[in-house]
Coordinates of C-alpha atoms in Angstrom, one line a residue:
M1 CA -38.2 67.4 299.0
E2 CA -40.4 70.3 299.3
E3 CA -41.5 71.3 302.7
E4 CA -44.9 72.7 303.3
K5 CA -44.6 76.2 304.6
K6 CA -47.1 76.9 307.3
P7 CA -47.8 80.4 308.4
L8 CA -46.3 81.3 311.7
L9 CA -49.0 82.1 314.2
L10 CA -48.4 83.8 317.4
P11 CA -50.1 82.4 320.5
A12 CA -52.3 85.5 320.8
A13 CA -53.4 85.3 317.2
S14 CA -54.3 81.6 317.1
M15 CA -57.9 80.9 316.4
D16 CA -58.4 78.0 318.8
K17 CA -57.9 80.1 321.9
K18 CA -60.9 81.7 323.4
K19 CA -61.0 85.4 323.9
T20 CA -60.4 86.3 327.6
V21 CA -62.9 88.7 329.0
L22 CA -61.2 91.4 331.0
L23 CA -64.2 93.2 332.4
P24 CA -67.6 91.4 332.6
L25 CA -69.5 94.7 333.1
P26 CA -70.6 97.0 330.2
S27 CA -67.5 99.1 330.7
V28 CA -68.1 101.9 328.1
Q29 CA -71.6 102.5 329.5
L30 CA -70.3 102.8 333.0
V31 CA -67.6 105.3 332.0
A32 CA -70.2 107.3 330.1
M33 CA -72.5 107.3 333.2
Y34 CA -69.6 108.5 335.3
A35 CA -68.9 111.3 332.9
L36 CA -72.6 112.3 332.8
F37 CA -72.8 112.2 336.6
T38 CA -69.7 114.3 337.2
A39 CA -70.8 116.8 334.5
S40 CA -74.2 117.2 336.2
L41 CA -72.8 117.4 339.7
L42 CA -70.2 120.0 338.8
A43 CA -72.6 122.1 336.8
I44 CA -75.0 122.2 339.7
A45 CA -72.2 123.0 342.2
F46 CA -70.6 125.7 340.0
G47 CA -74.0 127.2 339.1
C48 CA -75.0 127.4 342.7
T49 CA -71.6 129.0 343.5
L50 CA -72.2 131.7 340.9
I51 CA -75.7 132.4 342.2
V52 CA -74.9 132.3 345.9
N53 CA -71.6 134.3 345.5
T54 CA -72.6 137.4 347.5
P55 CA -70.6 140.0 349.3
C56 CA -69.7 139.4 352.9
A57 CA -72.1 141.8 354.4
S58 CA -75.2 140.1 353.0
S59 CA -73.9 136.5 353.2
P60 CA -76.1 134.1 355.3
F61 CA -73.0 131.9 355.7
S62 CA -70.9 134.5 357.4
S63 CA -71.2 132.8 360.8
F64 CA -69.8 129.6 359.3
F65 CA -67.2 131.0 357.0
P66 CA -65.6 134.3 358.3
C67 CA -65.4 137.0 355.6
T68 CA -61.9 137.9 354.5
A69 CA -60.7 140.5 352.2
S70 CA -60.5 139.0 348.7
T71 CA -58.8 140.8 345.9
E72 CA -60.5 141.8 342.7
A73 CA -58.0 139.8 340.6
R74 CA -58.8 136.6 342.7
D75 CA -62.5 137.1 342.3
A76 CA -62.2 137.7 338.6
E77 CA -60.1 134.5 338.2
E78 CA -62.6 132.5 340.2
N79 CA -65.5 133.8 338.2
A80 CA -63.7 133.1 334.9
L81 CA -62.9 129.5 336.0
L82 CA -66.5 129.0 337.1
N83 CA -67.8 130.2 333.7
V84 CA -65.3 128.0 331.7
A85 CA -66.2 125.0 333.9
L86 CA -69.9 125.5 333.3
W87 CA -69.2 125.8 329.5
C88 CA -67.1 122.6 329.7
S89 CA -69.8 120.7 331.6
A90 CA -72.4 121.1 328.8
P91 CA -70.4 119.4 326.0
Q92 CA -69.2 116.8 328.6
A93 CA -72.8 115.9 329.5
A94 CA -73.9 116.0 325.8
A95 CA -71.1 113.6 324.8
A96 CA -71.8 111.3 327.7
A97 CA -75.5 111.2 326.8
L98 CA -74.7 110.5 323.2
A99 CA -72.4 107.7 324.2
L100 CA -75.3 106.2 326.3
L101 CA -77.9 106.6 323.6
L102 CA -76.0 105.8 320.3
P103 CA -74.7 102.3 319.7
A104 CA -72.3 103.3 317.0
H105 CA -68.9 104.8 317.9
R106 CA -69.7 104.5 321.6
R107 CA -66.1 104.1 322.7
R108 CA -64.9 107.1 320.8
I109 CA -67.7 109.4 322.1
T110 CA -67.0 108.2 325.6
F111 CA -63.3 109.1 325.2
V112 CA -64.4 112.6 324.2
A113 CA -66.7 112.8 327.3
L114 CA -63.9 111.6 329.6
L115 CA -61.4 114.1 328.1
L116 CA -63.8 116.9 328.8
A117 CA -64.3 115.5 332.3
G118 CA -60.6 115.6 332.9
G119 CA -60.4 119.2 331.8
N120 CA -63.4 120.1 334.0
H121 CA -61.8 118.4 337.0
V122 CA -58.5 120.3 336.5
M123 CA -60.6 123.6 336.6
C124 CA -62.4 122.3 339.7
A125 CA -59.0 121.7 341.4
R126 CA -57.9 125.2 340.5
I127 CA -61.2 126.7 341.8
V128 CA -60.8 124.9 345.1
F129 CA -57.3 126.2 345.6
V130 CA -58.2 129.8 344.5
D131 CA -60.9 129.7 347.2
L132 CA -58.6 128.4 349.9
A133 CA -56.4 131.5 349.7
D134 CA -59.3 133.5 351.4
Y135 CA -59.4 131.3 354.5
T136 CA -57.1 130.9 357.4
G137 CA -56.6 128.6 360.4
T138 CA -58.7 125.5 361.1
I139 CA -61.3 126.2 358.4
R140 CA -58.5 126.4 355.8
R141 CA -57.0 123.1 356.9
A142 CA -60.5 121.4 356.8
L143 CA -61.3 122.8 353.4
T144 CA -57.8 121.9 352.1
F145 CA -58.4 118.3 353.2
L146 CA -61.9 118.1 351.7
G147 CA -60.6 119.7 348.5
A148 CA -57.7 117.3 348.3
V149 CA -60.0 114.3 348.8
E150 CA -62.4 115.6 346.1
I151 CA -59.6 116.2 343.6
L152 CA -58.1 112.8 344.4
A153 CA -61.4 111.0 343.9
L154 CA -62.0 112.8 340.6
A155 CA -58.5 112.0 339.4
V156 CA -58.8 108.3 340.3
G157 CA -62.2 108.1 338.6
D158 CA -60.8 109.7 335.4
L159 CA -57.8 107.4 335.4
L160 CA -59.9 104.3 335.9
G161 CA -62.2 105.4 333.2
F162 CA -59.4 105.8 330.7
L163 CA -58.0 102.3 331.7
V164 CA -61.4 100.7 331.3
L165 CA -61.8 102.3 327.8
L166 CA -58.3 101.3 326.8
F167 CA -58.2 97.8 328.0
G168 CA -61.9 96.9 328.3
E169 CA -63.6 94.5 325.9
D170 CA -65.5 95.7 322.9
E171 CA -69.2 95.4 323.2

């Protein structure tokens, strides 16, 4: 007696089960819009910081933020980080725009945009804490709190974006 051999099917691979939808939203497009939004926001903020970065004597904000002696090394580090962040924002925005416009390879391009966003957000965190070294007292505590909230929000956004791209449905 010959037994018929049936192929073993795992429950996840059976054809009669319907595909479960994890995220009903167009997930890749939302992540690409997040990457484009953060690239634009950070480019504007860092560009304004480079333009408005004036010496203490001529600063219109000296009544709000008291001038403290900043070292040349700290200023050089901050300017280098700002320039790198601006140069990182451009390809991040370009990759996010391509992910929104091109239907092919959308998920891969969004991964690239989100990786660039993560690098940009790390530089943003470093810039915030380089700036904090210049302030003391209550202003330093307030800026530390705001900087920590900003960095936490960006980190959560990046992690959620990666999770959506990894576990979201294909479009």
